[in-house]
mmCIF file of C-alpha atoms in Angstrom:
data_model
loop_
_atom_site.group_PDB
_atom_site.id
_atom_site.type_symbol
_atom_site.label_atom_id
_atom_site.label_comp_id
_atom_site.label_asym_id
_atom_site.label_seq_id
_atom_site.Cartn_x
_atom_site.Cartn_y
_atom_site.Cartn_z
ATOM 1 C CA MET A 76 233.716 205.559 -36.886
ATOM 2 C CA THR A 77 233.352 208.531 -34.581
ATOM 3 C CA LEU A 78 230.079 210.339 -33.889
ATOM 4 C CA LEU A 79 230.989 213.188 -36.197
ATOM 5 C CA THR A 80 231.849 211.060 -39.201
ATOM 6 C CA ASN A 81 229.332 208.228 -38.944
ATOM 7 C CA PRO A 82 226.749 208.942 -41.645
ATOM 8 C CA ASN A 83 223.940 206.918 -40.125
ATOM 9 C CA ARG A 84 220.796 208.657 -38.956
ATOM 10 C CA PRO A 85 221.126 208.173 -35.161
ATOM 11 C CA ALA A 86 224.574 209.781 -35.226
ATOM 12 C CA ARG A 87 223.267 212.696 -37.269
ATOM 13 C CA LEU A 88 220.475 213.220 -34.764
ATOM 14 C CA ALA A 89 222.918 213.046 -31.889
ATOM 15 C CA VAL A 90 224.942 215.851 -33.437
ATOM 16 C CA VAL A 91 221.760 217.873 -33.976
ATOM 17 C CA ALA A 92 220.830 217.393 -30.328
ATOM 18 C CA LEU A 93 224.309 218.437 -29.228
ATOM 19 C CA LEU A 94 224.160 221.527 -31.385
ATOM 20 C CA LEU A 95 220.786 222.546 -30.044
ATOM 21 C CA LEU A 96 222.109 222.289 -26.512
ATOM 22 C CA LEU A 97 224.913 224.669 -27.477
ATOM 23 C CA THR A 98 222.898 227.271 -29.387
ATOM 24 C CA THR A 99 222.987 229.721 -26.490
ATOM 25 C CA ALA A 100 226.764 229.665 -26.284
ATOM 26 C CA ALA A 101 228.935 232.290 -27.921
ATOM 27 C CA GLY A 102 229.131 231.721 -31.635
ATOM 28 C CA GLY A 103 225.867 229.796 -31.764
ATOM 29 C CA CYS A 104 225.287 230.621 -35.425
ATOM 30 C CA GLY A 105 228.788 229.410 -36.246
ATOM 31 C CA LEU A 106 228.021 226.115 -34.545
ATOM 32 C CA VAL A 107 224.940 225.786 -36.716
ATOM 33 C CA ASP A 108 227.049 226.280 -39.845
ATOM 34 C CA GLN A 109 229.652 223.779 -38.659
ATOM 35 C CA THR A 110 227.028 221.163 -37.909
ATOM 36 C CA LYS A 111 225.361 221.670 -41.287
ATOM 37 C CA ALA A 112 228.715 220.971 -42.901
ATOM 38 C CA LEU A 113 229.210 217.845 -40.788
ATOM 39 C CA LEU A 114 225.729 216.518 -41.459
ATOM 40 C CA PHE A 115 225.143 217.559 -45.030
ATOM 41 C CA GLY A 116 228.574 218.014 -46.575
ATOM 42 C CA GLY A 117 230.615 221.014 -47.655
ATOM 43 C CA GLY A 118 229.115 224.126 -49.126
ATOM 44 C CA GLY A 119 226.118 223.998 -46.824
ATOM 45 C CA GLN A 120 223.925 222.477 -49.568
ATOM 46 C CA SER A 121 221.441 219.751 -48.716
ATOM 47 C CA THR A 122 217.927 218.605 -49.289
ATOM 48 C CA ALA A 123 215.269 220.074 -47.031
ATOM 49 C CA THR A 124 215.234 217.242 -44.516
ATOM 50 C CA PRO A 125 213.451 217.882 -41.213
ATOM 51 C CA GLU A 126 216.837 217.927 -39.473
ATOM 52 C CA HIS A 127 218.169 220.545 -41.849
ATOM 53 C CA LEU A 128 215.010 222.624 -41.456
ATOM 54 C CA ALA A 129 215.380 222.399 -37.678
ATOM 55 C CA LEU A 130 218.904 223.758 -37.938
ATOM 56 C CA ASP A 131 217.657 226.580 -40.141
ATOM 57 C CA GLY A 132 214.983 227.375 -37.586
ATOM 58 C CA ILE A 133 217.468 227.457 -34.712
ATOM 59 C CA GLU A 134 219.726 229.695 -36.773
ATOM 60 C CA GLU A 135 216.860 232.137 -37.367
ATOM 61 C CA MET A 136 216.035 232.085 -33.642
ATOM 62 C CA ASN A 137 219.658 232.858 -32.775
ATOM 63 C CA ARG A 138 219.553 235.839 -35.138
ATOM 64 C CA GLY A 139 216.317 237.145 -33.645
ATOM 65 C CA ASN A 140 214.324 236.399 -36.792
ATOM 66 C CA TYR A 141 211.422 234.901 -34.893
ATOM 67 C CA ARG A 142 208.831 235.205 -37.652
ATOM 68 C CA GLN A 143 211.070 233.312 -40.081
ATOM 69 C CA ALA A 144 211.868 230.743 -37.399
ATOM 70 C CA LEU A 145 208.179 230.252 -36.703
ATOM 71 C CA ASP A 146 207.485 229.634 -40.380
ATOM 72 C CA ILE A 147 210.201 226.974 -40.465
ATOM 73 C CA PHE A 148 209.021 225.186 -37.353
ATOM 74 C CA GLN A 149 205.433 225.289 -38.623
ATOM 75 C CA GLU A 150 206.637 223.653 -41.828
ATOM 76 C CA ILE A 151 208.288 220.858 -39.859
ATOM 77 C CA LYS A 152 205.129 220.336 -37.827
ATOM 78 C CA GLU A 153 202.984 220.153 -40.951
ATOM 79 C CA ARG A 154 205.294 218.156 -43.235
ATOM 80 C CA TYR A 155 207.178 215.966 -40.760
ATOM 81 C CA PRO A 156 204.994 215.627 -37.638
ATOM 82 C CA PHE A 157 206.440 212.206 -36.747
ATOM 83 C CA SER A 158 210.101 212.974 -37.389
ATOM 84 C CA GLU A 159 212.715 212.857 -34.649
ATOM 85 C CA VAL A 160 212.711 216.661 -34.564
ATOM 86 C CA GLY A 161 208.914 216.924 -34.520
ATOM 87 C CA SER A 162 208.705 217.568 -30.785
ATOM 88 C CA LEU A 163 211.517 220.111 -31.062
ATOM 89 C CA ALA A 164 209.521 221.969 -33.731
ATOM 90 C CA GLU A 165 206.466 222.003 -31.457
ATOM 91 C CA LEU A 166 208.426 223.554 -28.606
ATOM 92 C CA LYS A 167 210.329 226.059 -30.715
ATOM 93 C CA ALA A 168 207.132 227.175 -32.452
ATOM 94 C CA ALA A 169 205.835 228.049 -28.989
ATOM 95 C CA ASP A 170 209.081 229.873 -28.204
ATOM 96 C CA ALA A 171 208.935 231.862 -31.431
ATOM 97 C CA ASN A 172 205.379 232.958 -30.662
ATOM 98 C CA PHE A 173 206.481 233.964 -27.169
ATOM 99 C CA HIS A 174 209.268 236.132 -28.592
ATOM 100 C CA LEU A 175 206.740 237.722 -30.952
ATOM 101 C CA ALA A 176 204.548 238.595 -27.934
ATOM 102 C CA ASN A 177 201.827 236.235 -29.179
ATOM 103 C CA TYR A 178 201.361 235.092 -25.609
ATOM 104 C CA GLN A 179 197.959 233.471 -25.996
ATOM 105 C CA GLN A 180 199.096 231.381 -28.957
ATOM 106 C CA ALA A 181 202.371 230.536 -27.240
ATOM 107 C CA TYR A 182 200.465 229.368 -24.164
ATOM 108 C CA ILE A 183 198.261 227.108 -26.281
ATOM 109 C CA LEU A 184 201.317 225.569 -27.953
ATOM 110 C CA TYR A 185 203.119 225.013 -24.643
ATOM 111 C CA GLN A 186 199.940 223.435 -23.291
ATOM 112 C CA GLU A 187 199.711 221.137 -26.316
ATOM 113 C CA PHE A 188 203.365 220.173 -25.876
ATOM 114 C CA GLU A 189 202.702 219.242 -22.247
ATOM 115 C CA SER A 190 199.702 217.148 -23.266
ATOM 116 C CA ARG A 191 201.620 215.292 -25.978
ATOM 117 C CA HIS A 192 204.943 214.886 -24.178
ATOM 118 C CA PRO A 193 204.215 214.856 -20.419
ATOM 119 C CA ASN A 194 207.464 213.078 -19.600
ATOM 120 C CA ASN A 195 209.725 215.197 -21.790
ATOM 121 C CA GLU A 196 212.829 216.490 -20.003
ATOM 122 C CA ALA A 197 211.931 220.031 -21.076
ATOM 123 C CA MET A 198 208.764 220.011 -18.947
ATOM 124 C CA PRO A 199 210.100 222.341 -16.189
ATOM 125 C CA TYR A 200 210.930 224.889 -18.886
ATOM 126 C CA VAL A 201 207.523 224.436 -20.529
ATOM 127 C CA LEU A 202 205.705 225.039 -17.237
ATOM 128 C CA PHE A 203 207.843 228.099 -16.562
ATOM 129 C CA GLN A 204 207.012 229.511 -19.975
ATOM 130 C CA MET A 205 203.309 228.858 -19.443
ATOM 131 C CA GLY A 206 203.557 231.001 -16.333
ATOM 132 C CA MET A 207 205.438 233.673 -18.242
ATOM 133 C CA CYS A 208 202.723 233.791 -20.924
ATOM 134 C CA HIS A 209 200.327 234.981 -18.214
ATOM 135 C CA TYR A 210 202.931 237.065 -16.396
ATOM 136 C CA ARG A 211 203.763 239.153 -19.459
ATOM 137 C CA ARG A 212 200.077 240.096 -19.789
ATOM 138 C CA ILE A 213 199.634 241.435 -16.264
ATOM 139 C CA ASP A 214 198.179 244.916 -16.622
ATOM 140 C CA THR A 215 197.675 247.806 -14.180
ATOM 141 C CA ILE A 216 195.831 247.115 -10.916
ATOM 142 C CA ASP A 217 192.590 248.698 -12.088
ATOM 143 C CA ARG A 218 192.230 245.974 -14.744
ATOM 144 C CA ASP A 219 191.228 242.313 -14.697
ATOM 145 C CA PRO A 220 193.693 240.460 -12.414
ATOM 146 C CA ALA A 221 193.110 237.066 -14.067
ATOM 147 C CA HIS A 222 196.565 236.873 -15.619
ATOM 148 C CA ALA A 223 198.229 237.609 -12.287
ATOM 149 C CA LYS A 224 196.209 234.819 -10.652
ATOM 150 C CA ASN A 225 197.053 232.404 -13.447
ATOM 151 C CA ALA A 226 200.739 233.342 -13.383
ATOM 152 C CA ALA A 227 200.984 232.817 -9.617
ATOM 153 C CA ALA A 228 199.232 229.453 -9.944
ATOM 154 C CA ALA A 229 201.463 228.350 -12.838
ATOM 155 C CA PHE A 230 204.706 229.202 -11.037
ATOM 156 C CA ALA A 231 203.470 227.478 -7.873
ATOM 157 C CA ARG A 232 202.599 224.398 -9.921
ATOM 158 C CA LEU A 233 206.074 224.341 -11.476
ATOM 159 C CA ASN A 234 207.795 224.436 -8.112
ATOM 160 C CA ARG A 235 205.545 221.753 -6.665
ATOM 161 C CA ALA A 236 206.148 219.434 -9.601
ATOM 162 C CA PHE A 237 209.867 220.161 -10.014
ATOM 163 C CA PRO A 238 211.223 221.538 -6.718
ATOM 164 C CA LYS A 239 214.833 221.218 -7.878
ATOM 165 C CA SER A 240 214.474 222.726 -11.354
ATOM 166 C CA PRO A 241 216.823 225.538 -12.451
ATOM 167 C CA TYR A 242 213.743 227.784 -12.721
ATOM 168 C CA ARG A 243 212.726 227.462 -9.084
ATOM 169 C CA GLU A 244 214.130 230.718 -7.718
ATOM 170 C CA GLU A 245 212.870 232.937 -10.505
ATOM 171 C CA ALA A 246 209.492 231.199 -10.543
ATOM 172 C CA GLU A 247 209.116 231.811 -6.818
ATOM 173 C CA ALA A 248 210.123 235.469 -7.160
ATOM 174 C CA ARG A 249 207.619 235.988 -9.961
ATOM 175 C CA ARG A 250 204.933 234.145 -8.007
ATOM 176 C CA ARG A 251 205.456 236.556 -5.100
ATOM 177 C CA ALA A 252 205.382 239.541 -7.446
ATOM 178 C CA ALA A 253 202.109 238.360 -8.997
ATOM 179 C CA ARG A 254 200.588 237.916 -5.540
ATOM 180 C CA ASP A 255 201.735 241.399 -4.547
ATOM 181 C CA PHE A 256 199.989 242.692 -7.653
ATOM 182 C CA LEU A 257 196.801 240.897 -6.592
ATOM 183 C CA ALA A 258 197.015 242.421 -3.127
ATOM 184 C CA ARG A 259 197.316 245.885 -4.654
ATOM 185 C CA HIS A 260 194.325 245.159 -6.843
ATOM 186 C CA GLU A 261 192.289 244.360 -3.721
ATOM 187 C CA MET A 262 193.477 247.623 -2.150
ATOM 188 C CA PHE A 263 192.364 249.477 -5.259
ATOM 189 C CA VAL A 264 188.879 247.942 -5.069
ATOM 190 C CA ALA A 265 188.611 248.623 -1.338
ATOM 191 C CA SER A 266 189.600 252.255 -1.917
ATOM 192 C CA PHE A 267 186.914 252.568 -4.561
ATOM 193 C CA TYR A 268 184.334 251.339 -2.050
ATOM 194 C CA VAL A 269 185.573 253.949 0.431
ATOM 195 C CA LYS A 270 185.051 256.606 -2.223
ATOM 196 C CA THR A 271 181.459 255.480 -2.753
ATOM 197 C CA THR A 272 180.890 255.197 1.044
ATOM 198 C CA GLU A 273 180.264 251.456 0.792
ATOM 199 C CA TYR A 274 182.277 250.826 3.908
ATOM 200 C CA GLU A 275 181.060 247.271 4.594
ATOM 201 C CA GLN A 276 182.191 246.147 1.148
ATOM 202 C CA ALA A 277 185.494 247.962 1.660
ATOM 203 C CA GLN A 278 186.077 246.110 4.924
ATOM 204 C CA GLY A 279 185.306 242.821 3.229
ATOM 205 C CA ARG A 280 187.926 243.413 0.544
ATOM 206 C CA LEU A 281 190.495 244.556 3.094
ATOM 207 C CA ASN A 282 189.893 241.482 5.263
ATOM 208 C CA TYR A 283 190.298 239.299 2.192
ATOM 209 C CA LEU A 284 193.544 241.090 1.295
ATOM 210 C CA LEU A 285 194.998 240.589 4.778
ATOM 211 C CA GLU A 286 193.971 236.937 4.957
ATOM 212 C CA THR A 287 195.069 235.995 1.449
ATOM 213 C CA TYR A 288 198.185 238.111 0.887
ATOM 214 C CA PRO A 289 199.744 238.629 4.347
ATOM 215 C CA GLU A 290 203.223 238.867 2.802
ATOM 216 C CA SER A 291 202.406 241.878 0.597
ATOM 217 C CA ASN A 292 204.071 245.190 1.342
ATOM 218 C CA ILE A 293 200.680 246.897 0.971
ATOM 219 C CA VAL A 294 199.523 245.229 4.216
ATOM 220 C CA PRO A 295 200.383 248.142 6.594
ATOM 221 C CA ARG A 296 198.244 250.556 4.564
ATOM 222 C CA ALA A 297 195.434 248.034 4.373
ATOM 223 C CA GLU A 298 195.539 247.502 8.141
ATOM 224 C CA GLU A 299 195.478 251.252 8.756
ATOM 225 C CA LEU A 300 192.492 251.767 6.479
ATOM 226 C CA LEU A 301 190.618 248.787 7.931
ATOM 227 C CA ALA A 302 191.186 250.011 11.500
ATOM 228 C CA ALA A 303 189.800 253.427 10.604
ATOM 229 C CA LEU A 304 186.705 251.920 9.010
ATOM 230 C CA LYS A 305 186.056 249.588 11.960
ATOM 231 C CA ALA A 306 186.337 252.536 14.322
ATOM 232 C CA GLY A 307 183.640 254.326 12.347
ATOM 233 C CA ASN A 308 186.141 256.920 11.338
ATOM 234 C CA PRO A 309 186.537 256.751 7.529
ATOM 235 C CA PRO A 310 189.557 258.644 6.249
ATOM 236 C CA LYS A 311 188.913 262.340 5.805
ATOM 237 C CA ARG A 312 191.631 262.802 3.261
ATOM 238 C CA SER A 313 190.885 262.152 -0.377
ATOM 239 C CA TRP A 314 190.135 258.528 -1.191
ATOM 240 C CA ARG A 315 192.846 258.780 -3.818
ATOM 241 C CA ASP A 316 195.398 259.050 -1.032
ATOM 242 C CA TRP A 317 194.682 255.439 -0.144
ATOM 243 C CA LEU A 318 195.138 254.061 -3.620
ATOM 244 C CA PRO A 319 198.193 251.979 -4.395
ATOM 245 C CA ASP A 320 200.184 253.326 -7.305
ATOM 246 C CA ILE A 321 198.283 252.389 -10.480
ATOM 247 C CA SER A 322 201.512 252.708 -12.430
ATOM 248 C CA LEU A 323 202.906 249.946 -10.202
ATOM 249 C CA GLY A 324 206.055 251.891 -9.456
ATOM 250 C CA SER A 325 206.956 249.930 -6.338
ATOM 251 C CA TRP A 326 205.857 246.665 -7.924
ATOM 252 C CA ARG A 327 208.066 247.332 -10.934
ATOM 253 C CA LYS A 328 210.921 248.252 -8.627
ATOM 254 C CA PHE A 329 210.450 244.928 -6.887
ATOM 255 C CA MET A 330 210.467 243.197 -10.240
ATOM 256 C CA GLU A 331 213.699 244.899 -11.229
ATOM 257 C CA SER A 332 215.336 243.486 -8.110
ATOM 258 C CA ILE A 333 214.758 239.933 -9.293
ATOM 259 C CA SER A 334 217.896 238.317 -10.669
ATOM 260 C CA PRO A 335 216.721 235.953 -13.414
ATOM 261 C CA MET A 336 218.182 232.497 -13.483
ATOM 262 C CA PRO A 337 220.355 232.044 -16.577
ATOM 263 C CA GLY A 338 218.097 231.281 -19.501
ATOM 264 C CA ALA A 339 214.916 231.101 -17.427
ATOM 265 C CA ALA A 340 213.152 234.012 -19.067
ATOM 266 C CA ASP A 341 214.638 233.527 -22.501
ATOM 267 C CA PRO A 342 212.992 230.873 -24.672
ATOM 268 C CA ASN A 343 216.057 230.798 -26.907
ATOM 269 C CA SER A 344 218.049 229.329 -24.081
ATOM 270 C CA GLY A 345 215.499 226.854 -22.802
ATOM 271 C CA PRO A 346 215.924 223.106 -23.035
ATOM 272 C CA ILE A 347 215.135 221.400 -26.292
#
C-alpha cells in the first residue's frame, strides 16, 4: 500500500510530519483538513488521539488562535507525554506562548525543550527563539539592559553552534542591533555622569563603550565627548544634547532595515 492509504501507525505519523512541514504554505488549514480525512476517515470525525489533537493545535495556530492552540498542546503534554507527537507539543506550546507575548514562559519552555531534546533537528530554531524571547523585551536605553545582553549572547551562541543554519543572517543582524542598544545605554549613563559632574566615572563608561562596542554608530559622539572630558573641557551645552535618542529612533530605523529570513521570526513557520 502507499503511504497515504496504509493504516498502520508509522504511516499515519509520517503523514502528520509531512503536514506539519507544509503548514506554512498557502492553504495550510486546507491541508490540515485533508490530512484529517486521510488519517481518520471521512467527515472529519475521530477519537481524540494525540495525533488528532496535534492537528487541531496546528490548525488553531494557522488561524491565529494561539490561546486555543496552547490549550491543545498543553493537553497533549499532560495526557500523552510519551506519544510520538509529545516533543512537537512541547515546542508548539512554546511557540504559542511566544505569539501571546508570554516571553518569559516561552523562554522557559524552549529551554526545557533544549534540555530534553538536545539533538533534535529543530535546535537552531529553538536557539533563535530563545534569543527572540529576550530581544522582544528590550526596553528604552534608560532601563535595565539585561535583555539586550542576553539576546546578543543567545544569537551569538546560535551562530557558533550552527554556523550554516537558515537563521544565521537574521541572528547576526539582531545581535548587532542588541549590541548597538547596549552601546547607547553606556552613552546614556556617561551623559548622566556628565550632568552630575562626575567626570571620572563618565570617562570610565565612555572608555568601556569604545572598547566593547567599537562597531556602534554612537562611537563618534562618544569619542568627541571623551576627548572633551580628557582635555578638561566638559561640554558647555546642555548635557541632554549628548544623550542618544531614548526613543531609539535610529536604532529602530536600523532594525527596520533588517530583512528577516523566511520564517525566522515567525514561530508558526519554524521547524517541527
